[in-house]
Amino acid sequence: MSVSTANFSIDPSGPAPLLVTLDGVTQPVPALWLREQSRDATQLDLVSDQRLFDPHRLALDLSIVDARVDAGHVFARFSDGHEERFALDELAIAIDPDDGCPDPIAWRTDLGSPPRHDWRCLGDPTGLEAALHDFLAYGAIVVHDSPTSELTVLDIATRFGYVRETNFGRYFDVRSMPRANDLAYTTVPLGPHTDNPYRVPTPGIQLLHCLVNETSGGLSTLVDAIAVTDQLRAEDPEGLDLLIDTVVRFHFRDDDTALDSHRPIVDVDHRRRVTGLRYSPRLDHIPLMSNEQTHAYHCARFRLAELLADPAFAIKFLLNAGEAMVFSNDRVLHGRTGFDPQEGMRHLQGCYIDHDAPRSRYCVLRRNLTRSFASLAPKG
Ligand SMILES: [Fe+2]
């Protein structure tokens, strides 16, 4: 919903004097809702933007006893004696369920490759804001022209957020090794998957930085879970609902670690829009259900797997030395083609960060850049 779609009006003859119209639907504004939006200095700490009262202590029978709408504001007097002029743009922001970040743009194979951003521009607010915008919209970007020195991946990560340490450490090396505890450390092809579905929370964002790639194989593959689940919803909405609502068990074991999570394969946000998947078909275990439920779930999961493997959804490209993929671990499934280690070295380093920091940095950069541009505007 756009904040510009909220319109406030007065209904002096009705039981609630203040009305709001959203997308053509008009409803009364509850007094309890409006009262807790207070931005009066007696009700809100204006430095921290944190409330100075407990809204659950407001009287249940609180009412708006007088209301007026004038240019850009709503004036309201409440039955508890509080009165305030509320700015309409502030109320519209309070109604808007979104946070100001770009909406996801679903993509298929015709995207070609993720948007590319020069590492040397990420120290500049405008360059970083552009990279964050594309990451939030597409779920994946490639950072190019970065150094090929070890641990550069951590420097790139800190441009976007905070490195999340796991039992694999602050970073991990991706190259073939004997007796590997994960297939990532072999030369076999890897189908589209998300990392660490057994972890709570799962790592939000993954970075893979290429130090050296002398092989002709080992292409990186990415698939957009939003595009795939859009297709599944169009074909079989009940099947998609099963994948959203059925809790599956994921687990990981090695000598030092025992991790379990119980989560659905398909994740949705507060508006039931798909945000991503937990998908690693070597690690998921369905719950004990009736035979009918099991068959229905199996069909939905099978179709999801078919779509994830459909070349129409995949982009495939060679990650060269000095390039790093930054991708949403849950929204964008990753994989790679097999490679022949006899051709030469292939060495990537990876790490994880969470989703919150890039979203915050984007919002703060937008706010600061908007202020900067406003200060540059001619004064008249
Ligand atoms: Fe992986």
mmCIF file of C-alpha atoms and ligand atoms in Angstrom:
data_model
loop_
_atom_site.group_PDB
_atom_site.id
_atom_site.type_symbol
_atom_site.label_atom_id
_atom_site.label_comp_id
_atom_site.label_asym_id
_atom_site.label_seq_id
_atom_site.Cartn_x
_atom_site.Cartn_y
_atom_site.Cartn_z
ATOM 1 C CA MET A 1 0.000 0.000 0.000
ATOM 2 C CA SER A 2 1.234 3.471 -0.775
ATOM 3 C CA VAL A 3 1.105 5.991 2.051
ATOM 4 C CA SER A 4 -0.522 8.453 -0.339
ATOM 5 C CA THR A 5 -3.710 6.359 -0.486
ATOM 6 C CA ALA A 6 -4.822 7.160 3.096
ATOM 7 C CA ASN A 7 -7.416 9.967 3.245
ATOM 8 C CA PHE A 8 -8.971 11.214 6.487
ATOM 9 C CA SER A 9 -12.448 12.783 6.739
ATOM 10 C CA ILE A 10 -15.006 13.781 9.354
ATOM 11 C CA ASP A 11 -18.390 12.146 9.959
ATOM 12 C CA PRO A 12 -20.058 14.337 12.600
ATOM 13 C CA SER A 13 -23.258 12.287 12.623
ATOM 14 C CA GLY A 14 -21.670 8.841 12.976
ATOM 15 C CA PRO A 15 -20.576 6.930 16.095
ATOM 16 C CA ALA A 16 -16.890 7.652 15.273
ATOM 17 C CA PRO A 17 -16.201 11.209 14.147
ATOM 18 C CA LEU A 18 -13.024 10.431 12.221
ATOM 19 C CA LEU A 19 -12.892 8.231 9.124
ATOM 20 C CA VAL A 20 -10.032 6.987 6.973
ATOM 21 C CA THR A 21 -10.315 5.809 3.381
ATOM 22 C CA LEU A 22 -7.767 3.246 2.168
ATOM 23 C CA ASP A 23 -7.874 2.003 -1.399
ATOM 24 C CA GLY A 24 -11.505 3.083 -1.754
ATOM 25 C CA VAL A 25 -12.665 1.482 1.518
ATOM 26 C CA THR A 26 -13.780 3.840 4.308
ATOM 27 C CA GLN A 27 -13.661 2.837 7.965
ATOM 28 C CA PRO A 28 -13.837 4.587 11.349
ATOM 29 C CA VAL A 29 -10.531 5.427 13.014
ATOM 30 C CA PRO A 30 -10.502 3.724 16.458
ATOM 31 C CA ALA A 31 -9.743 6.193 19.250
ATOM 32 C CA LEU A 32 -7.277 3.734 20.825
ATOM 33 C CA TRP A 33 -5.309 3.537 17.564
ATOM 34 C CA LEU A 34 -5.149 7.302 17.054
ATOM 35 C CA ARG A 35 -4.305 8.023 20.691
ATOM 36 C CA GLU A 36 -1.255 5.737 20.627
ATOM 37 C CA GLN A 37 0.078 7.561 17.544
ATOM 38 C CA SER A 38 0.649 10.618 19.719
ATOM 39 C CA ARG A 39 3.834 12.508 18.931
ATOM 40 C CA ASP A 40 3.264 15.189 21.573
ATOM 41 C CA ALA A 41 6.380 15.819 23.685
ATOM 42 C CA THR A 42 4.412 14.830 26.812
ATOM 43 C CA GLN A 43 3.648 11.441 25.242
ATOM 44 C CA LEU A 44 6.776 10.645 23.214
ATOM 45 C CA ASP A 45 10.501 11.073 23.814
ATOM 46 C CA LEU A 46 11.373 13.057 20.712
ATOM 47 C CA VAL A 47 15.056 12.058 20.817
ATOM 48 C CA SER A 48 14.626 8.286 20.960
ATOM 49 C CA ASP A 49 11.204 8.278 19.237
ATOM 50 C CA GLN A 50 10.012 5.988 22.043
ATOM 51 C CA ARG A 51 6.664 6.309 23.781
ATOM 52 C CA LEU A 52 6.432 7.700 27.309
ATOM 53 C CA PHE A 53 3.254 5.797 28.223
ATOM 54 C CA ASP A 54 1.939 2.238 28.043
ATOM 55 C CA PRO A 55 -0.818 2.134 25.412
ATOM 56 C CA HIS A 56 -2.381 -0.954 27.001
ATOM 57 C CA ARG A 57 -3.259 1.247 30.007
ATOM 58 C CA LEU A 58 -5.521 3.525 27.927
ATOM 59 C CA ALA A 59 -9.187 3.198 28.898
ATOM 60 C CA LEU A 60 -11.028 0.616 26.834
ATOM 61 C CA ASP A 61 -13.915 3.070 26.358
ATOM 62 C CA LEU A 62 -11.612 5.871 25.141
ATOM 63 C CA SER A 63 -13.363 7.924 22.470
ATOM 64 C CA ILE A 64 -12.709 10.863 20.153
ATOM 65 C CA VAL A 65 -15.026 13.610 21.369
ATOM 66 C CA ASP A 66 -14.057 16.190 18.762
ATOM 67 C CA ALA A 67 -12.196 15.949 15.451
ATOM 68 C CA ARG A 68 -11.362 18.315 12.614
ATOM 69 C CA VAL A 69 -9.321 17.890 9.437
ATOM 70 C CA ASP A 70 -7.475 20.898 8.103
ATOM 71 C CA ALA A 71 -4.503 21.450 5.820
ATOM 72 C CA GLY A 72 -2.184 18.547 6.446
ATOM 73 C CA HIS A 73 -3.435 17.742 9.943
ATOM 74 C CA VAL A 74 -6.120 16.019 11.984
ATOM 75 C CA PHE A 75 -7.098 17.676 15.246
ATOM 76 C CA ALA A 76 -8.561 15.285 17.817
ATOM 77 C CA ARG A 77 -9.741 15.689 21.404
ATOM 78 C CA PHE A 78 -10.070 12.467 23.366
ATOM 79 C CA SER A 79 -12.332 11.521 26.250
ATOM 80 C CA ASP A 80 -9.274 11.303 28.562
ATOM 81 C CA GLY A 81 -8.653 15.020 28.006
ATOM 82 C CA HIS A 82 -5.676 14.654 25.648
ATOM 83 C CA GLU A 83 -5.837 16.742 22.488
ATOM 84 C CA GLU A 84 -3.403 16.908 19.614
ATOM 85 C CA ARG A 85 -2.918 17.932 16.001
ATOM 86 C CA PHE A 86 -1.677 14.855 14.135
ATOM 87 C CA ALA A 87 0.268 15.377 10.916
ATOM 88 C CA LEU A 88 -1.446 13.453 8.092
ATOM 89 C CA ASP A 89 1.847 12.313 6.594
ATOM 90 C CA GLU A 90 2.876 10.831 9.959
ATOM 91 C CA LEU A 91 -0.456 8.993 10.232
ATOM 92 C CA ALA A 92 -0.084 7.676 6.700
ATOM 93 C CA ILE A 93 3.361 6.277 7.602
ATOM 94 C CA ALA A 94 1.853 4.653 10.723
ATOM 95 C CA ILE A 95 -0.758 2.930 8.545
ATOM 96 C CA ASP A 96 1.681 1.820 5.858
ATOM 97 C CA PRO A 97 2.703 -1.803 6.565
ATOM 98 C CA ASP A 98 5.957 -1.446 4.618
ATOM 99 C CA ASP A 99 9.278 0.014 5.749
ATOM 100 C CA GLY A 100 10.239 2.156 2.764
ATOM 101 C CA CYS A 101 12.599 -0.404 1.212
ATOM 102 C CA PRO A 102 12.148 -1.336 -2.466
ATOM 103 C CA ASP A 103 9.567 -4.010 -3.228
ATOM 104 C CA PRO A 104 11.046 -7.252 -4.562
ATOM 105 C CA ILE A 105 11.207 -7.521 -8.347
ATOM 106 C CA ALA A 106 10.674 -11.141 -9.374
ATOM 107 C CA TRP A 107 13.016 -12.356 -12.105
ATOM 108 C CA ARG A 108 13.621 -15.332 -14.340
ATOM 109 C CA THR A 109 16.434 -16.401 -16.648
ATOM 110 C CA ASP A 110 16.033 -13.307 -18.838
ATOM 111 C CA LEU A 111 17.606 -11.242 -16.051
ATOM 112 C CA GLY A 112 20.878 -12.646 -17.432
ATOM 113 C CA SER A 113 23.021 -11.890 -14.412
ATOM 114 C CA PRO A 114 22.616 -10.021 -11.125
ATOM 115 C CA PRO A 115 23.055 -6.224 -11.170
ATOM 116 C CA ARG A 116 26.759 -5.381 -10.947
ATOM 117 C CA HIS A 117 28.322 -2.782 -8.655
ATOM 118 C CA ASP A 118 31.925 -1.633 -8.469
ATOM 119 C CA TRP A 119 33.596 -2.322 -5.113
ATOM 120 C CA ARG A 120 35.388 1.034 -5.376
ATOM 121 C CA CYS A 121 32.021 2.856 -5.353
ATOM 122 C CA LEU A 122 30.668 1.219 -2.204
ATOM 123 C CA GLY A 123 32.506 3.650 0.069
ATOM 124 C CA ASP A 124 30.435 6.465 -1.391
ATOM 125 C CA PRO A 125 26.875 6.941 -0.014
ATOM 126 C CA THR A 126 25.355 7.202 -3.488
ATOM 127 C CA GLY A 127 27.143 4.082 -4.713
ATOM 128 C CA LEU A 128 26.225 2.107 -1.596
ATOM 129 C CA GLU A 129 22.595 3.243 -1.781
ATOM 130 C CA ALA A 130 22.404 2.066 -5.404
ATOM 131 C CA ALA A 131 23.902 -1.322 -4.495
ATOM 132 C CA LEU A 132 21.544 -1.740 -1.539
ATOM 133 C CA HIS A 133 18.575 -0.781 -3.707
ATOM 134 C CA ASP A 134 19.402 -3.466 -6.267
ATOM 135 C CA PHE A 135 20.115 -6.046 -3.590
ATOM 136 C CA LEU A 136 16.752 -5.406 -1.922
ATOM 137 C CA ALA A 137 14.871 -5.381 -5.232
ATOM 138 C CA TYR A 138 16.524 -8.376 -6.923
ATOM 139 C CA GLY A 139 17.861 -10.291 -3.916
ATOM 140 C CA ALA A 140 21.307 -10.593 -5.494
ATOM 141 C CA ILE A 141 24.116 -8.409 -6.812
ATOM 142 C CA VAL A 142 27.689 -8.963 -7.956
ATOM 143 C CA VAL A 143 30.377 -6.709 -6.512
ATOM 144 C CA HIS A 144 33.232 -6.493 -8.998
ATOM 145 C CA ASP A 145 36.795 -5.186 -8.978
ATOM 146 C CA SER A 146 37.385 -6.064 -5.347
ATOM 147 C CA PRO A 147 40.831 -7.185 -4.131
ATOM 148 C CA THR A 148 41.642 -10.866 -4.509
ATOM 149 C CA SER A 149 43.308 -11.071 -1.118
ATOM 150 C CA GLU A 150 42.137 -13.484 1.572
ATOM 151 C CA LEU A 151 39.332 -12.211 3.870
ATOM 152 C CA THR A 152 38.230 -9.459 1.480
ATOM 153 C CA VAL A 153 34.820 -11.089 1.812
ATOM 154 C CA LEU A 154 34.647 -9.744 5.380
ATOM 155 C CA ASP A 155 35.383 -6.195 4.162
ATOM 156 C CA ILE A 156 32.612 -6.464 1.586
ATOM 157 C CA ALA A 157 30.232 -7.862 4.203
ATOM 158 C CA THR A 158 30.804 -4.951 6.555
ATOM 159 C CA ARG A 159 29.724 -2.517 3.843
ATOM 160 C CA PHE A 160 26.292 -4.156 4.004
ATOM 161 C CA GLY A 161 25.963 -5.326 7.603
ATOM 162 C CA TYR A 162 27.535 -7.287 10.414
ATOM 163 C CA VAL A 163 29.304 -10.597 9.901
ATOM 164 C CA ARG A 164 27.419 -13.449 11.514
ATOM 165 C CA GLU A 165 29.656 -16.095 13.027
ATOM 166 C CA THR A 166 28.492 -19.719 13.038
ATOM 167 C CA ASN A 167 30.027 -23.083 13.875
ATOM 168 C CA PHE A 168 31.760 -22.749 10.466
ATOM 169 C CA GLY A 169 33.513 -19.633 11.833
ATOM 170 C CA ARG A 170 33.329 -15.981 10.715
ATOM 171 C CA TYR A 171 33.990 -17.082 7.147
ATOM 172 C CA PHE A 172 34.315 -20.316 5.223
ATOM 173 C CA ASP A 173 36.464 -21.480 2.321
ATOM 174 C CA VAL A 174 34.773 -23.141 -0.643
ATOM 175 C CA ARG A 175 37.185 -25.464 -2.416
ATOM 176 C CA SER A 176 37.289 -29.199 -2.771
ATOM 177 C CA MET A 177 38.741 -31.073 0.160
ATOM 178 C CA PRO A 178 38.957 -34.727 1.184
ATOM 179 C CA ARG A 179 36.357 -36.113 3.654
ATOM 180 C CA ALA A 180 34.345 -32.877 3.464
ATOM 181 C CA ASN A 181 31.551 -32.381 6.037
ATOM 182 C CA ASP A 182 29.473 -30.544 3.394
ATOM 183 C CA LEU A 183 28.969 -31.184 -0.334
ATOM 184 C CA ALA A 184 29.954 -27.551 -0.986
ATOM 185 C CA TYR A 185 33.549 -28.630 -0.363
ATOM 186 C CA THR A 186 33.533 -31.209 -3.157
ATOM 187 C CA THR A 187 33.515 -30.888 -6.966
ATOM 188 C CA VAL A 188 29.996 -32.320 -7.510
ATOM 189 C CA PRO A 189 27.267 -30.126 -9.044
ATOM 190 C CA LEU A 190 25.010 -28.498 -6.468
ATOM 191 C CA GLY A 191 21.320 -27.950 -7.230
ATOM 192 C CA PRO A 192 19.565 -24.763 -6.113
ATOM 193 C CA HIS A 193 19.419 -24.645 -2.335
ATOM 194 C CA THR A 194 19.499 -22.336 0.644
ATOM 195 C CA ASP A 195 22.227 -22.658 3.238
ATOM 196 C CA ASN A 196 21.755 -23.766 6.807
ATOM 197 C CA PRO A 197 17.969 -24.376 6.973
ATOM 198 C CA TYR A 198 18.681 -26.181 10.255
ATOM 199 C CA ARG A 199 19.800 -22.940 11.945
ATOM 200 C CA VAL A 200 17.516 -20.554 13.867
ATOM 201 C CA PRO A 201 17.411 -17.996 12.452
ATOM 202 C CA THR A 202 18.780 -19.101 9.115
ATOM 203 C CA PRO A 203 21.542 -16.838 7.772
ATOM 204 C CA GLY A 204 19.770 -14.018 5.962
ATOM 205 C CA ILE A 205 22.386 -13.051 3.397
ATOM 206 C CA GLN A 206 25.351 -14.920 1.986
ATOM 207 C CA LEU A 207 28.477 -13.541 0.343
ATOM 208 C CA LEU A 208 30.732 -15.637 -1.866
ATOM 209 C CA HIS A 209 33.941 -13.930 -2.946
ATOM 210 C CA CYS A 210 36.089 -15.454 -5.662
ATOM 211 C CA LEU A 211 39.816 -15.395 -4.997
ATOM 212 C CA VAL A 212 40.777 -17.558 -7.937
ATOM 213 C CA ASN A 213 38.886 -19.521 -10.571
ATOM 214 C CA GLU A 214 40.955 -21.300 -13.190
ATOM 215 C CA THR A 215 38.244 -23.823 -14.099
ATOM 216 C CA SER A 216 35.825 -23.563 -17.012
ATOM 217 C CA GLY A 217 33.066 -25.262 -14.973
ATOM 218 C CA GLY A 218 31.810 -24.372 -11.523
ATOM 219 C CA LEU A 219 29.350 -21.823 -12.902
ATOM 220 C CA SER A 220 27.320 -20.070 -10.235
ATOM 221 C CA THR A 221 23.555 -20.580 -10.568
ATOM 222 C CA LEU A 222 20.842 -18.472 -8.911
ATOM 223 C CA VAL A 223 17.044 -18.930 -8.825
ATOM 224 C CA ASP A 224 14.510 -16.403 -7.503
ATOM 225 C CA ALA A 225 12.150 -18.079 -5.013
ATOM 226 C CA ILE A 226 9.598 -15.301 -5.507
ATOM 227 C CA ALA A 227 9.323 -15.980 -9.247
ATOM 228 C CA VAL A 228 9.094 -19.738 -8.635
ATOM 229 C CA THR A 229 6.422 -19.470 -5.937
ATOM 230 C CA ASP A 230 4.471 -16.949 -8.072
ATOM 231 C CA GLN A 231 4.307 -19.710 -10.693
ATOM 232 C CA LEU A 232 3.361 -22.352 -8.115
ATOM 233 C CA ARG A 233 0.614 -20.099 -6.753
ATOM 234 C CA ALA A 234 -0.796 -19.663 -10.259
ATOM 235 C CA GLU A 235 -0.811 -23.445 -10.810
ATOM 236 C CA ASP A 236 -1.722 -24.755 -7.374
ATOM 237 C CA PRO A 237 -2.530 -22.207 -4.642
ATOM 238 C CA GLU A 238 -3.543 -24.933 -2.181
ATOM 239 C CA GLY A 239 -0.204 -26.651 -2.731
ATOM 240 C CA LEU A 240 1.664 -23.432 -2.004
ATOM 241 C CA ASP A 241 -0.403 -22.972 1.165
ATOM 242 C CA LEU A 242 0.659 -26.447 2.301
ATOM 243 C CA LEU A 243 4.314 -25.514 1.858
ATOM 244 C CA ILE A 244 3.727 -22.289 3.820
ATOM 245 C CA ASP A 245 1.824 -23.899 6.686
ATOM 246 C CA THR A 246 3.464 -27.323 7.160
ATOM 247 C CA VAL A 247 6.339 -27.384 9.616
ATOM 248 C CA VAL A 248 9.293 -29.498 8.477
ATOM 249 C CA ARG A 249 12.309 -30.639 10.484
ATOM 250 C CA PHE A 250 15.827 -29.796 9.310
ATOM 251 C CA HIS A 251 18.932 -31.045 11.025
ATOM 252 C CA PHE A 252 22.714 -30.969 10.845
ATOM 253 C CA ARG A 253 25.175 -33.185 12.663
ATOM 254 C CA ASP A 254 28.936 -33.399 12.812
ATOM 255 C CA ASP A 255 31.392 -34.254 15.576
ATOM 256 C CA ASP A 256 30.962 -30.917 17.355
ATOM 257 C CA THR A 257 27.527 -29.684 16.341
ATOM 258 C CA ALA A 258 23.891 -30.772 16.579
ATOM 259 C CA LEU A 259 21.443 -28.291 15.046
ATOM 260 C CA ASP A 260 17.697 -28.724 14.518
ATOM 261 C CA SER A 261 14.966 -26.407 13.329
ATOM 262 C CA HIS A 262 11.255 -26.901 12.813
ATOM 263 C CA ARG A 263 10.069 -24.461 10.170
ATOM 264 C CA PRO A 264 8.048 -24.495 6.917
ATOM 265 C CA ILE A 265 9.821 -24.673 3.565
ATOM 266 C CA VAL A 266 8.168 -21.470 2.314
ATOM 267 C CA ASP A 267 8.493 -18.326 4.417
ATOM 268 C CA VAL A 268 6.010 -15.437 4.241
ATOM 269 C CA ASP A 269 5.962 -11.948 5.715
ATOM 270 C CA HIS A 270 3.338 -10.147 7.791
ATOM 271 C CA ARG A 271 1.214 -9.790 4.629
ATOM 272 C CA ARG A 272 1.615 -13.464 3.655
ATOM 273 C CA ARG A 273 3.848 -12.531 0.731
ATOM 274 C CA VAL A 274 6.576 -15.088 0.073
ATOM 275 C CA THR A 275 9.972 -13.854 1.270
ATOM 276 C CA GLY A 276 11.997 -16.984 0.574
ATOM 277 C CA LEU A 277 12.531 -20.676 1.147
ATOM 278 C CA ARG A 278 14.306 -23.075 3.426
ATOM 279 C CA TYR A 279 15.279 -25.551 0.790
ATOM 280 C CA SER A 280 17.873 -28.259 0.959
ATOM 281 C CA PRO A 281 16.342 -31.577 -0.100
ATOM 282 C CA ARG A 282 19.105 -33.592 1.613
ATOM 283 C CA LEU A 283 18.179 -32.133 4.983
ATOM 284 C CA ASP A 284 14.374 -31.814 5.266
ATOM 285 C CA HIS A 285 12.117 -34.329 7.022
ATOM 286 C CA ILE A 286 8.351 -34.065 6.732
ATOM 287 C CA PRO A 287 6.184 -34.494 9.838
ATOM 288 C CA LEU A 288 3.976 -37.526 10.437
ATOM 289 C CA MET A 289 0.656 -36.654 8.809
ATOM 290 C CA SER A 290 -2.314 -38.587 7.438
ATOM 291 C CA ASN A 291 -1.744 -40.476 4.211
ATOM 292 C CA GLU A 292 -3.846 -37.926 2.306
ATOM 293 C CA GLN A 293 -1.952 -34.967 3.797
ATOM 294 C CA THR A 294 1.366 -36.641 3.070
ATOM 295 C CA HIS A 295 0.421 -37.251 -0.566
ATOM 296 C CA ALA A 296 -0.809 -33.669 -0.982
ATOM 297 C CA TYR A 297 2.369 -32.290 0.581
ATOM 298 C CA HIS A 298 4.549 -34.579 -1.496
ATOM 299 C CA CYS A 299 2.887 -33.370 -4.726
ATOM 300 C CA ALA A 300 3.381 -29.716 -3.775
ATOM 301 C CA ARG A 301 7.022 -30.269 -2.815
ATOM 302 C CA PHE A 302 7.650 -32.226 -6.018
ATOM 303 C CA ARG A 303 6.243 -29.424 -8.182
ATOM 304 C CA LEU A 304 8.274 -26.843 -6.266
ATOM 305 C CA ALA A 305 11.407 -28.898 -6.959
ATOM 306 C CA GLU A 306 10.514 -29.171 -10.662
ATOM 307 C CA LEU A 307 10.131 -25.403 -10.922
ATOM 308 C CA LEU A 308 13.377 -24.758 -9.041
ATOM 309 C CA ALA A 309 15.173 -27.016 -11.528
ATOM 310 C CA ASP A 310 13.468 -25.447 -14.574
ATOM 311 C CA PRO A 311 16.093 -23.581 -16.647
ATOM 312 C CA ALA A 312 13.491 -20.869 -17.318
ATOM 313 C CA PHE A 313 14.051 -19.627 -13.764
ATOM 314 C CA ALA A 314 17.834 -19.946 -13.449
ATOM 315 C CA ILE A 315 20.605 -17.506 -14.231
ATOM 316 C CA LYS A 316 24.056 -19.024 -14.686
ATOM 317 C CA PHE A 317 27.359 -17.185 -14.831
ATOM 318 C CA LEU A 318 31.051 -17.539 -14.067
ATOM 319 C CA LEU A 319 32.205 -15.760 -10.940
ATOM 320 C CA ASN A 320 35.646 -14.391 -11.723
ATOM 321 C CA ALA A 321 38.487 -13.520 -9.395
ATOM 322 C CA GLY A 322 37.737 -10.264 -7.586
ATOM 323 C CA GLU A 323 33.972 -10.689 -7.907
ATOM 324 C CA ALA A 324 31.618 -11.415 -5.024
ATOM 325 C CA MET A 325 27.998 -12.524 -5.096
ATOM 326 C CA VAL A 326 25.906 -10.911 -2.374
ATOM 327 C CA PHE A 327 22.579 -12.704 -2.255
ATOM 328 C CA SER A 328 19.630 -13.258 -0.008
ATOM 329 C CA ASN A 329 20.190 -16.781 1.290
ATOM 330 C CA ASP A 330 16.461 -17.467 1.608
ATOM 331 C CA ARG A 331 15.046 -15.585 -1.380
ATOM 332 C CA VAL A 332 17.675 -16.506 -3.972
ATOM 333 C CA LEU A 333 18.615 -20.172 -4.138
ATOM 334 C CA HIS A 334 22.178 -20.844 -5.165
ATOM 335 C CA GLY A 335 23.993 -23.735 -6.734
ATOM 336 C CA ARG A 336 26.868 -24.453 -9.063
ATOM 337 C CA THR A 337 27.732 -26.706 -11.945
ATOM 338 C CA GLY A 338 30.380 -29.375 -11.432
ATOM 339 C CA PHE A 339 33.997 -28.683 -12.255
ATOM 340 C CA ASP A 340 37.219 -30.525 -12.988
ATOM 341 C CA PRO A 341 39.847 -29.725 -10.357
ATOM 342 C CA GLN A 342 42.552 -30.862 -12.801
ATOM 343 C CA GLU A 343 41.872 -27.656 -14.826
ATOM 344 C CA GLY A 344 43.193 -25.469 -12.048
ATOM 345 C CA MET A 345 42.397 -23.803 -8.758
ATOM 346 C CA ARG A 346 38.919 -22.704 -7.666
ATOM 347 C CA HIS A 347 38.793 -20.940 -4.333
ATOM 348 C CA LEU A 348 35.942 -18.889 -2.905
ATOM 349 C CA GLN A 349 35.499 -17.455 0.562
ATOM 350 C CA GLY A 350 32.064 -16.896 2.037
ATOM 351 C CA CYS A 351 30.352 -15.443 5.059
ATOM 352 C CA TYR A 352 26.885 -14.574 6.296
ATOM 353 C CA ILE A 353 25.155 -11.419 7.458
ATOM 354 C CA ASP A 354 21.562 -10.860 8.564
ATOM 355 C CA HIS A 355 18.774 -9.033 6.745
ATOM 356 C CA ASP A 356 18.235 -6.221 9.223
ATOM 357 C CA ALA A 357 21.395 -4.153 8.643
ATOM 358 C CA PRO A 358 21.128 -3.705 4.841
ATOM 359 C CA ARG A 359 17.484 -2.639 5.174
ATOM 360 C CA SER A 360 18.411 -0.169 7.907
ATOM 361 C CA ARG A 361 21.384 1.185 5.957
ATOM 362 C CA TYR A 362 19.252 1.680 2.866
ATOM 363 C CA CYS A 363 16.583 3.625 4.808
ATOM 364 C CA VAL A 364 19.176 5.800 6.572
ATOM 365 C CA LEU A 365 21.079 6.489 3.337
ATOM 366 C CA ARG A 366 17.827 7.428 1.569
ATOM 367 C CA ARG A 367 16.915 9.789 4.401
ATOM 368 C CA ASN A 368 20.373 11.397 4.493
ATOM 369 C CA LEU A 369 20.690 11.661 0.711
ATOM 370 C CA THR A 370 17.201 13.201 0.490
ATOM 371 C CA ARG A 371 18.227 15.797 3.092
ATOM 372 C CA SER A 372 21.485 16.483 1.227
ATOM 373 C CA PHE A 373 19.700 16.972 -2.069
ATOM 374 C CA ALA A 374 17.094 19.195 -0.367
ATOM 375 C CA SER A 375 19.864 21.368 1.095
ATOM 376 C CA LEU A 376 21.321 21.762 -2.415
ATOM 377 C CA ALA A 377 17.992 22.959 -3.852
ATOM 378 C CA PRO A 378 17.855 26.668 -4.717
ATOM 379 C CA LYS A 379 16.325 28.694 -1.866
ATOM 380 C CA GLY A 380 13.488 30.885 -3.033
HETATM 381 FE FE FE B 1 25.408 -23.407 -0.336
#
